[in-house]
Amino acid sequence: KKKKKKKRNLVSKMAFGTRALALALLAATATQAFIAPKAGLKLPAGVKRAASPMRMAVLEIGDEAQFDKAMSAAGDAVVVVDYSTTWCGPCKVISPYFAELSDKHTEAVFLKVVGDSSPEAQKLMKREGVRSVPAFHYFNAGEKVETVSGANPDAIEGALLKTLQSAKTA
C-alpha cells in the first residue's frame, strides 16, 4: 500500500511540473508577443499588431505621473487597468487574454501596471488600493466604477462589457 501511495505522489509531482512548464511557456509567449514590440523588438512569426498603427494594445505604466497622464488623455473613454507582478503565475497566464481584449475592444484604453518593476509602480498600486494581483480596475470618465480580483476571464470581460454599456448610456 505504501508503494502505491508513493507512486501516486510521484505522478502528482510530475503532473504539477508539466503544468508549471506549460505556464512558463505561456508566459514566455506572452512576453514575446506583447512586450517585445514596445521595446522595439520584432514580433514573432504569425503575431499581428493592433489595427491602428497609432494604437498600442496595452500601454505599460511605470509611475503615478504616467498613470495620471494616461487617465487624463483617455478623457471620457473607458479605461481598464491590469495590476500585476512579475512573480505572479496567474498574472502571466491572464496577460495574453488581456491583450486580446484590447484588440477586440478598441473603444477602451488598456493600461498595465507591473508592481514590482519599480518602487514608483509599487507606490502607484498602493495609491490605487491594490491589495492582491492580478487586479483589474475599470474607469468610466476618470471614475473607478468596477474592480475584478483574480485571473477569471469571464469576470474580466463581463466587467468590461458592463462598464462599456454604462458609458454608452451615460
Short mmCIF file of N, CA and C in Angstrom, two decimals:
data_model
loop_
_atom_site.label_atom_id
_atom_site.label_comp_id
_atom_site.label_asym_id
_atom_site.label_seq_id
_atom_site.Cartn_x
_atom_site.Cartn_y
_atom_site.Cartn_z
N LYS A 1 0.82 -1.21 0.00
CA LYS A 1 0.00 0.00 0.00
C LYS A 1 0.86 1.26 0.00
N LYS A 2 1.94 1.25 0.75
CA LYS A 2 2.79 2.43 0.82
C LYS A 2 3.45 2.72 -0.52
N LYS A 3 3.86 1.66 -1.26
CA LYS A 3 4.50 1.86 -2.55
C LYS A 3 3.53 2.51 -3.54
N LYS A 4 2.29 2.09 -3.55
CA LYS A 4 1.31 2.69 -4.45
C LYS A 4 1.11 4.17 -4.12
N LYS A 5 1.08 4.46 -2.84
CA LYS A 5 0.91 5.85 -2.43
C LYS A 5 2.08 6.72 -2.90
N LYS A 6 3.30 6.19 -2.79
CA LYS A 6 4.46 6.93 -3.25
C LYS A 6 4.41 7.16 -4.75
N LYS A 7 3.95 6.17 -5.50
CA LYS A 7 3.85 6.32 -6.95
C LYS A 7 2.85 7.41 -7.30
N ARG A 8 1.74 7.45 -6.60
CA ARG A 8 0.76 8.50 -6.87
C ARG A 8 1.35 9.88 -6.60
N ASN A 9 2.09 10.01 -5.51
CA ASN A 9 2.72 11.29 -5.21
C ASN A 9 3.71 11.69 -6.29
N LEU A 10 4.46 10.71 -6.81
CA LEU A 10 5.41 10.98 -7.87
C LEU A 10 4.68 11.46 -9.13
N VAL A 11 3.56 10.79 -9.46
CA VAL A 11 2.77 11.19 -10.63
C VAL A 11 2.19 12.58 -10.40
N SER A 12 1.71 12.85 -9.21
CA SER A 12 1.16 14.17 -8.91
C SER A 12 2.22 15.25 -9.09
N LYS A 13 3.43 14.97 -8.62
CA LYS A 13 4.51 15.93 -8.77
C LYS A 13 4.87 16.12 -10.23
N MET A 14 4.85 15.05 -10.99
CA MET A 14 5.15 15.15 -12.42
C MET A 14 4.07 15.97 -13.12
N ALA A 15 2.82 15.73 -12.77
CA ALA A 15 1.74 16.49 -13.40
C ALA A 15 1.87 17.96 -13.05
N PHE A 16 2.22 18.27 -11.81
CA PHE A 16 2.41 19.67 -11.42
C PHE A 16 3.56 20.29 -12.20
N GLY A 17 4.65 19.54 -12.35
CA GLY A 17 5.79 20.04 -13.12
C GLY A 17 5.42 20.32 -14.56
N THR A 18 4.59 19.46 -15.15
CA THR A 18 4.14 19.65 -16.51
C THR A 18 3.28 20.91 -16.61
N ARG A 19 2.39 21.10 -15.63
CA ARG A 19 1.56 22.31 -15.62
C ARG A 19 2.41 23.55 -15.45
N ALA A 20 3.40 23.49 -14.58
CA ALA A 20 4.29 24.64 -14.37
C ALA A 20 5.05 24.98 -15.65
N LEU A 21 5.49 23.93 -16.36
CA LEU A 21 6.20 24.16 -17.63
C LEU A 21 5.28 24.82 -18.65
N ALA A 22 4.03 24.36 -18.71
CA ALA A 22 3.07 24.95 -19.65
C ALA A 22 2.83 26.42 -19.32
N LEU A 23 2.71 26.74 -18.03
CA LEU A 23 2.51 28.14 -17.62
C LEU A 23 3.73 28.99 -17.97
N ALA A 24 4.92 28.42 -17.78
CA ALA A 24 6.14 29.16 -18.11
C ALA A 24 6.23 29.44 -19.61
N LEU A 25 5.86 28.45 -20.42
CA LEU A 25 5.88 28.64 -21.87
C LEU A 25 4.85 29.69 -22.30
N LEU A 26 3.67 29.63 -21.69
CA LEU A 26 2.64 30.61 -22.00
C LEU A 26 3.11 32.02 -21.63
N ALA A 27 3.75 32.16 -20.48
CA ALA A 27 4.25 33.46 -20.05
C ALA A 27 5.32 33.97 -21.00
N ALA A 28 6.20 33.08 -21.45
CA ALA A 28 7.26 33.48 -22.38
C ALA A 28 6.66 33.94 -23.70
N THR A 29 5.65 33.24 -24.17
CA THR A 29 4.98 33.62 -25.42
C THR A 29 4.31 34.98 -25.26
N ALA A 30 3.66 35.19 -24.12
CA ALA A 30 3.01 36.47 -23.87
C ALA A 30 4.03 37.59 -23.86
N THR A 31 5.16 37.35 -23.25
CA THR A 31 6.21 38.36 -23.19
C THR A 31 6.69 38.70 -24.59
N GLN A 32 6.93 37.68 -25.41
CA GLN A 32 7.39 37.92 -26.78
C GLN A 32 6.35 38.69 -27.57
N ALA A 33 5.09 38.29 -27.47
CA ALA A 33 4.06 38.85 -28.33
C ALA A 33 3.63 40.26 -27.93
N PHE A 34 3.65 40.58 -26.64
CA PHE A 34 3.04 41.83 -26.23
C PHE A 34 4.00 42.84 -25.61
N ILE A 35 5.11 42.40 -25.11
CA ILE A 35 6.06 43.33 -24.52
C ILE A 35 7.18 43.65 -25.50
N ALA A 36 7.63 42.65 -26.24
CA ALA A 36 8.74 42.85 -27.18
C ALA A 36 8.49 43.98 -28.19
N PRO A 37 7.28 44.08 -28.79
CA PRO A 37 7.07 45.17 -29.75
C PRO A 37 7.25 46.55 -29.14
N LYS A 38 6.88 46.71 -27.87
CA LYS A 38 7.04 48.01 -27.21
C LYS A 38 8.50 48.33 -26.99
N ALA A 39 9.32 47.31 -26.89
CA ALA A 39 10.75 47.51 -26.67
C ALA A 39 11.50 47.68 -27.98
N GLY A 40 10.76 47.71 -29.10
CA GLY A 40 11.37 47.89 -30.40
C GLY A 40 11.89 46.60 -31.01
N LEU A 41 11.48 45.47 -30.45
CA LEU A 41 11.91 44.18 -30.98
C LEU A 41 10.90 43.68 -32.01
N LYS A 42 11.32 42.74 -32.86
CA LYS A 42 10.43 42.19 -33.88
C LYS A 42 9.37 41.29 -33.25
N LEU A 43 8.19 41.31 -33.86
CA LEU A 43 7.13 40.41 -33.42
C LEU A 43 7.42 38.99 -33.89
N PRO A 44 7.04 37.99 -33.09
CA PRO A 44 7.21 36.61 -33.54
C PRO A 44 6.36 36.34 -34.78
N ALA A 45 6.74 35.34 -35.57
CA ALA A 45 6.00 35.00 -36.79
C ALA A 45 4.55 34.69 -36.44
N GLY A 46 3.64 35.22 -37.24
CA GLY A 46 2.21 34.96 -37.05
C GLY A 46 1.51 35.91 -36.10
N VAL A 47 2.24 36.79 -35.42
CA VAL A 47 1.64 37.73 -34.49
C VAL A 47 1.49 39.07 -35.20
N LYS A 48 0.27 39.63 -35.13
CA LYS A 48 -0.01 40.89 -35.81
C LYS A 48 -0.15 42.02 -34.82
N ARG A 49 0.14 43.22 -35.27
CA ARG A 49 -0.07 44.42 -34.45
C ARG A 49 -1.56 44.76 -34.44
N ALA A 50 -1.93 45.64 -33.53
CA ALA A 50 -3.31 46.13 -33.48
C ALA A 50 -3.63 46.85 -34.78
N ALA A 51 -4.93 46.96 -35.08
CA ALA A 51 -5.38 47.52 -36.35
C ALA A 51 -4.80 48.89 -36.66
N SER A 52 -4.77 49.77 -35.69
CA SER A 52 -4.25 51.12 -35.90
C SER A 52 -2.78 51.18 -35.52
N PRO A 53 -1.91 51.68 -36.40
CA PRO A 53 -0.50 51.77 -36.02
C PRO A 53 -0.26 52.76 -34.89
N MET A 54 -1.19 53.69 -34.66
CA MET A 54 -1.03 54.66 -33.58
C MET A 54 -1.46 54.08 -32.24
N ARG A 55 -2.21 53.00 -32.27
CA ARG A 55 -2.76 52.43 -31.04
C ARG A 55 -1.82 51.36 -30.50
N MET A 56 -1.48 51.47 -29.25
CA MET A 56 -0.74 50.42 -28.57
C MET A 56 -1.78 49.57 -27.86
N ALA A 57 -1.74 48.28 -28.06
CA ALA A 57 -2.75 47.40 -27.48
C ALA A 57 -2.86 47.59 -25.98
N VAL A 58 -1.77 47.45 -25.27
CA VAL A 58 -1.75 47.65 -23.82
C VAL A 58 -0.56 48.55 -23.51
N LEU A 59 -0.84 49.66 -22.86
CA LEU A 59 0.21 50.62 -22.52
C LEU A 59 0.72 50.33 -21.12
N GLU A 60 2.01 50.09 -20.99
CA GLU A 60 2.58 49.81 -19.67
C GLU A 60 2.87 51.13 -18.95
N ILE A 61 2.41 51.20 -17.71
CA ILE A 61 2.54 52.39 -16.89
C ILE A 61 3.53 52.11 -15.77
N GLY A 62 4.48 53.04 -15.53
CA GLY A 62 5.52 52.80 -14.55
C GLY A 62 5.45 53.64 -13.29
N ASP A 63 4.65 54.72 -13.31
CA ASP A 63 4.58 55.56 -12.12
C ASP A 63 3.28 56.36 -12.10
N GLU A 64 3.08 57.10 -11.02
CA GLU A 64 1.85 57.85 -10.83
C GLU A 64 1.65 58.93 -11.89
N ALA A 65 2.73 59.60 -12.28
CA ALA A 65 2.63 60.66 -13.29
C ALA A 65 2.17 60.10 -14.63
N GLN A 66 2.74 58.96 -15.05
CA GLN A 66 2.31 58.33 -16.31
C GLN A 66 0.86 57.90 -16.23
N PHE A 67 0.47 57.35 -15.08
CA PHE A 67 -0.90 56.91 -14.89
C PHE A 67 -1.87 58.09 -15.00
N ASP A 68 -1.57 59.15 -14.28
CA ASP A 68 -2.44 60.33 -14.29
C ASP A 68 -2.53 60.93 -15.69
N LYS A 69 -1.41 60.96 -16.41
CA LYS A 69 -1.39 61.49 -17.77
C LYS A 69 -2.23 60.62 -18.70
N ALA A 70 -2.10 59.30 -18.58
CA ALA A 70 -2.88 58.38 -19.41
C ALA A 70 -4.37 58.50 -19.11
N MET A 71 -4.71 58.66 -17.84
CA MET A 71 -6.12 58.80 -17.46
C MET A 71 -6.70 60.10 -18.00
N SER A 72 -5.96 61.18 -17.91
CA SER A 72 -6.48 62.45 -18.43
C SER A 72 -6.55 62.43 -19.95
N ALA A 73 -5.60 61.77 -20.61
CA ALA A 73 -5.62 61.66 -22.07
C ALA A 73 -6.79 60.81 -22.55
N ALA A 74 -7.22 59.87 -21.72
CA ALA A 74 -8.34 58.99 -22.11
C ALA A 74 -9.67 59.75 -22.13
N GLY A 75 -9.75 60.84 -21.40
CA GLY A 75 -10.97 61.64 -21.38
C GLY A 75 -12.15 60.85 -20.85
N ASP A 76 -13.23 60.77 -21.66
CA ASP A 76 -14.43 60.06 -21.25
C ASP A 76 -14.41 58.58 -21.63
N ALA A 77 -13.33 58.11 -22.22
CA ALA A 77 -13.25 56.71 -22.64
C ALA A 77 -13.17 55.79 -21.42
N VAL A 78 -13.61 54.56 -21.63
CA VAL A 78 -13.47 53.53 -20.60
C VAL A 78 -12.00 53.12 -20.54
N VAL A 79 -11.46 53.03 -19.32
CA VAL A 79 -10.07 52.63 -19.11
C VAL A 79 -10.07 51.38 -18.24
N VAL A 80 -9.29 50.38 -18.67
CA VAL A 80 -9.13 49.15 -17.90
C VAL A 80 -7.66 49.05 -17.51
N VAL A 81 -7.40 48.87 -16.22
CA VAL A 81 -6.03 48.78 -15.73
C VAL A 81 -5.79 47.38 -15.15
N ASP A 82 -4.75 46.73 -15.66
CA ASP A 82 -4.33 45.41 -15.17
C ASP A 82 -3.16 45.63 -14.23
N TYR A 83 -3.35 45.31 -12.96
CA TYR A 83 -2.29 45.40 -11.96
C TYR A 83 -1.73 44.00 -11.75
N SER A 84 -0.42 43.84 -11.92
CA SER A 84 0.19 42.53 -11.78
C SER A 84 1.61 42.66 -11.24
N THR A 85 2.28 41.52 -11.10
CA THR A 85 3.69 41.48 -10.72
C THR A 85 4.39 40.43 -11.59
N THR A 86 5.70 40.47 -11.61
CA THR A 86 6.45 39.53 -12.44
C THR A 86 6.46 38.13 -11.84
N TRP A 87 6.29 38.00 -10.55
CA TRP A 87 6.35 36.69 -9.89
C TRP A 87 5.00 35.98 -9.84
N CYS A 88 3.94 36.63 -10.24
CA CYS A 88 2.58 36.10 -10.12
C CYS A 88 2.23 35.19 -11.30
N GLY A 89 2.04 33.91 -11.04
CA GLY A 89 1.69 32.95 -12.09
C GLY A 89 0.38 33.27 -12.78
N PRO A 90 -0.72 33.49 -12.04
CA PRO A 90 -1.99 33.83 -12.70
C PRO A 90 -1.90 35.13 -13.53
N CYS A 91 -1.06 36.06 -13.10
CA CYS A 91 -0.88 37.30 -13.86
C CYS A 91 -0.29 36.99 -15.24
N LYS A 92 0.67 36.10 -15.27
CA LYS A 92 1.30 35.72 -16.53
C LYS A 92 0.33 34.98 -17.44
N VAL A 93 -0.52 34.16 -16.85
CA VAL A 93 -1.48 33.39 -17.63
C VAL A 93 -2.55 34.30 -18.24
N ILE A 94 -3.03 35.28 -17.50
CA ILE A 94 -4.12 36.14 -17.97
C ILE A 94 -3.64 37.26 -18.88
N SER A 95 -2.36 37.56 -18.88
CA SER A 95 -1.81 38.65 -19.68
C SER A 95 -2.15 38.56 -21.18
N PRO A 96 -1.99 37.40 -21.82
CA PRO A 96 -2.36 37.33 -23.25
C PRO A 96 -3.85 37.57 -23.48
N TYR A 97 -4.68 37.12 -22.57
CA TYR A 97 -6.12 37.34 -22.69
C TYR A 97 -6.45 38.83 -22.59
N PHE A 98 -5.78 39.52 -21.67
CA PHE A 98 -5.97 40.96 -21.51
C PHE A 98 -5.59 41.69 -22.81
N ALA A 99 -4.49 41.26 -23.41
CA ALA A 99 -4.06 41.86 -24.68
C ALA A 99 -5.07 41.58 -25.79
N GLU A 100 -5.65 40.38 -25.82
CA GLU A 100 -6.69 40.05 -26.80
C GLU A 100 -7.90 40.96 -26.62
N LEU A 101 -8.27 41.19 -25.37
CA LEU A 101 -9.40 42.09 -25.10
C LEU A 101 -9.12 43.49 -25.64
N SER A 102 -7.87 43.93 -25.52
CA SER A 102 -7.53 45.28 -26.00
C SER A 102 -7.66 45.36 -27.52
N ASP A 103 -7.38 44.28 -28.22
CA ASP A 103 -7.56 44.26 -29.68
C ASP A 103 -9.03 44.18 -30.05
N LYS A 104 -9.80 43.45 -29.26
CA LYS A 104 -11.23 43.24 -29.52
C LYS A 104 -12.06 44.49 -29.20
N HIS A 105 -11.71 45.19 -28.14
CA HIS A 105 -12.48 46.36 -27.68
C HIS A 105 -11.63 47.62 -27.84
N THR A 106 -11.49 48.05 -29.06
CA THR A 106 -10.62 49.20 -29.35
C THR A 106 -11.21 50.52 -28.85
N GLU A 107 -12.47 50.51 -28.44
CA GLU A 107 -13.08 51.74 -27.92
C GLU A 107 -12.63 52.04 -26.49
N ALA A 108 -11.96 51.10 -25.85
CA ALA A 108 -11.47 51.29 -24.48
C ALA A 108 -9.95 51.44 -24.49
N VAL A 109 -9.43 52.00 -23.40
CA VAL A 109 -7.99 52.17 -23.22
C VAL A 109 -7.53 51.11 -22.21
N PHE A 110 -6.46 50.40 -22.55
CA PHE A 110 -5.96 49.33 -21.70
C PHE A 110 -4.57 49.69 -21.18
N LEU A 111 -4.44 49.68 -19.85
CA LEU A 111 -3.18 50.00 -19.19
C LEU A 111 -2.73 48.81 -18.35
N LYS A 112 -1.43 48.69 -18.16
CA LYS A 112 -0.88 47.62 -17.33
C LYS A 112 0.15 48.23 -16.39
N VAL A 113 0.04 47.87 -15.12
CA VAL A 113 1.00 48.31 -14.10
C VAL A 113 1.62 47.07 -13.48
N VAL A 114 2.94 46.94 -13.62
CA VAL A 114 3.67 45.82 -13.03
C VAL A 114 4.28 46.33 -11.72
N GLY A 115 3.69 45.93 -10.63
CA GLY A 115 4.01 46.50 -9.33
C GLY A 115 5.42 46.33 -8.85
N ASP A 116 6.09 45.25 -9.24
CA ASP A 116 7.45 45.06 -8.76
C ASP A 116 8.50 45.48 -9.78
N SER A 117 8.08 46.23 -10.81
CA SER A 117 9.04 46.70 -11.81
C SER A 117 9.84 47.90 -11.30
N SER A 118 9.26 48.66 -10.36
CA SER A 118 9.95 49.81 -9.80
C SER A 118 9.26 50.24 -8.51
N PRO A 119 9.96 50.97 -7.65
CA PRO A 119 9.31 51.49 -6.44
C PRO A 119 8.15 52.43 -6.78
N GLU A 120 8.28 53.15 -7.90
CA GLU A 120 7.21 54.07 -8.31
C GLU A 120 5.94 53.31 -8.70
N ALA A 121 6.10 52.18 -9.38
CA ALA A 121 4.95 51.37 -9.77
C ALA A 121 4.29 50.78 -8.52
N GLN A 122 5.10 50.37 -7.58
CA GLN A 122 4.58 49.83 -6.33
C GLN A 122 3.80 50.90 -5.57
N LYS A 123 4.32 52.11 -5.59
CA LYS A 123 3.65 53.24 -4.93
C LYS A 123 2.30 53.53 -5.59
N LEU A 124 2.26 53.44 -6.92
CA LEU A 124 1.02 53.65 -7.66
C LEU A 124 -0.02 52.59 -7.27
N MET A 125 0.41 51.33 -7.20
CA MET A 125 -0.53 50.27 -6.82
C MET A 125 -1.08 50.50 -5.42
N LYS A 126 -0.23 50.96 -4.53
CA LYS A 126 -0.69 51.26 -3.16
C LYS A 126 -1.69 52.40 -3.18
N ARG A 127 -1.39 53.45 -3.95
CA ARG A 127 -2.30 54.60 -4.05
C ARG A 127 -3.67 54.19 -4.59
N GLU A 128 -3.67 53.26 -5.53
CA GLU A 128 -4.92 52.82 -6.16
C GLU A 128 -5.63 51.72 -5.37
N GLY A 129 -5.07 51.33 -4.24
CA GLY A 129 -5.73 50.38 -3.36
C GLY A 129 -5.66 48.93 -3.80
N VAL A 130 -4.62 48.58 -4.54
CA VAL A 130 -4.46 47.20 -4.99
C VAL A 130 -3.86 46.38 -3.86
N ARG A 131 -4.58 45.34 -3.44
CA ARG A 131 -4.12 44.51 -2.33
C ARG A 131 -3.76 43.10 -2.75
N SER A 132 -4.20 42.69 -3.95
CA SER A 132 -3.84 41.37 -4.47
C SER A 132 -3.73 41.46 -5.98
N VAL A 133 -2.98 40.54 -6.56
CA VAL A 133 -2.79 40.52 -8.01
C VAL A 133 -3.16 39.15 -8.55
N PRO A 134 -3.65 39.06 -9.77
CA PRO A 134 -3.95 40.19 -10.63
C PRO A 134 -5.22 40.90 -10.18
N ALA A 135 -5.26 42.19 -10.43
CA ALA A 135 -6.43 43.00 -10.14
C ALA A 135 -6.71 43.87 -11.37
N PHE A 136 -7.98 44.05 -11.67
CA PHE A 136 -8.39 44.84 -12.83
C PHE A 136 -9.35 45.92 -12.36
N HIS A 137 -8.99 47.17 -12.64
CA HIS A 137 -9.83 48.30 -12.27
C HIS A 137 -10.39 48.92 -13.54
N TYR A 138 -11.66 49.25 -13.49
CA TYR A 138 -12.39 49.80 -14.64
C TYR A 138 -12.80 51.22 -14.32
N PHE A 139 -12.48 52.13 -15.23
CA PHE A 139 -12.78 53.54 -15.05
C PHE A 139 -13.69 54.01 -16.17
N ASN A 140 -14.65 54.84 -15.81
CA ASN A 140 -15.53 55.47 -16.80
C ASN A 140 -15.46 56.97 -16.55
N ALA A 141 -14.99 57.71 -17.53
CA ALA A 141 -14.83 59.17 -17.41
C ALA A 141 -13.96 59.53 -16.21
N GLY A 142 -12.92 58.74 -15.97
CA GLY A 142 -11.98 59.04 -14.89
C GLY A 142 -12.37 58.53 -13.52
N GLU A 143 -13.57 57.99 -13.37
CA GLU A 143 -14.04 57.49 -12.08
C GLU A 143 -13.99 55.96 -12.06
N LYS A 144 -13.44 55.40 -10.96
CA LYS A 144 -13.40 53.94 -10.83
C LYS A 144 -14.82 53.44 -10.60
N VAL A 145 -15.26 52.51 -11.47
CA VAL A 145 -16.63 52.01 -11.38
C VAL A 145 -16.72 50.52 -11.11
N GLU A 146 -15.61 49.80 -11.31
CA GLU A 146 -15.66 48.34 -11.15
C GLU A 146 -14.26 47.83 -10.82
N THR A 147 -14.21 46.72 -10.09
CA THR A 147 -12.94 46.07 -9.76
C THR A 147 -13.13 44.56 -9.85
N VAL A 148 -12.17 43.89 -10.46
CA VAL A 148 -12.16 42.42 -10.51
C VAL A 148 -10.82 41.95 -9.97
N SER A 149 -10.86 41.01 -9.03
CA SER A 149 -9.64 40.42 -8.50
C SER A 149 -9.54 38.98 -8.99
N GLY A 150 -8.36 38.60 -9.42
CA GLY A 150 -8.14 37.23 -9.88
C GLY A 150 -8.12 37.13 -11.39
N ALA A 151 -7.66 35.97 -11.86
CA ALA A 151 -7.48 35.72 -13.30
C ALA A 151 -8.68 34.98 -13.87
N ASN A 152 -9.86 35.58 -13.75
CA ASN A 152 -11.10 34.98 -14.24
C ASN A 152 -11.50 35.68 -15.54
N PRO A 153 -11.26 35.05 -16.70
CA PRO A 153 -11.55 35.71 -17.98
C PRO A 153 -13.00 36.16 -18.12
N ASP A 154 -13.95 35.34 -17.66
CA ASP A 154 -15.36 35.71 -17.78
C ASP A 154 -15.68 36.96 -16.96
N ALA A 155 -15.16 37.03 -15.74
CA ALA A 155 -15.40 38.19 -14.89
C ALA A 155 -14.73 39.44 -15.46
N ILE A 156 -13.54 39.28 -16.02
CA ILE A 156 -12.80 40.41 -16.58
C ILE A 156 -13.55 41.00 -17.78
N GLU A 157 -13.98 40.13 -18.69
CA GLU A 157 -14.71 40.64 -19.86
C GLU A 157 -16.11 41.10 -19.48
N GLY A 158 -16.74 40.42 -18.55
CA GLY A 158 -18.07 40.83 -18.10
C GLY A 158 -18.06 42.23 -17.51
N ALA A 159 -17.08 42.52 -16.68
CA ALA A 159 -16.96 43.86 -16.09
C ALA A 159 -16.68 44.89 -17.17
N LEU A 160 -15.87 44.53 -18.17
CA LEU A 160 -15.59 45.45 -19.27
C LEU A 160 -16.86 45.76 -20.05
N LEU A 161 -17.61 44.73 -20.40
CA LEU A 161 -18.86 44.93 -21.15
C LEU A 161 -19.86 45.77 -20.35
N LYS A 162 -19.95 45.50 -19.06
CA LYS A 162 -20.84 46.27 -18.19
C LYS A 162 -20.42 47.75 -18.15
N THR A 163 -19.11 47.99 -18.04
CA THR A 163 -18.60 49.36 -17.99
C THR A 163 -18.81 50.07 -19.34
N LEU A 164 -18.56 49.36 -20.44
CA LEU A 164 -18.78 49.95 -21.77
C LEU A 164 -20.26 50.28 -21.97
N GLN A 165 -21.14 49.39 -21.52
CA GLN A 165 -22.58 49.64 -21.66
C GLN A 165 -23.01 50.85 -20.84
N SER A 166 -22.50 50.97 -19.61
CA SER A 166 -22.88 52.11 -18.77
C SER A 166 -22.31 53.41 -19.34
N ALA A 167 -21.16 53.34 -20.03
CA ALA A 167 -20.58 54.53 -20.65
C ALA A 167 -21.44 54.99 -21.82
N LYS A 168 -22.04 54.05 -22.55
CA LYS A 168 -22.91 54.41 -23.69
C LYS A 168 -24.19 55.08 -23.23
N THR A 169 -24.73 54.65 -22.09
CA THR A 169 -25.99 55.19 -21.61
C THR A 169 -25.81 56.48 -20.82
N ALA A 170 -24.57 56.79 -20.43
CA ALA A 170 -24.35 57.99 -19.60
C ALA A 170 -24.35 59.25 -20.44
#
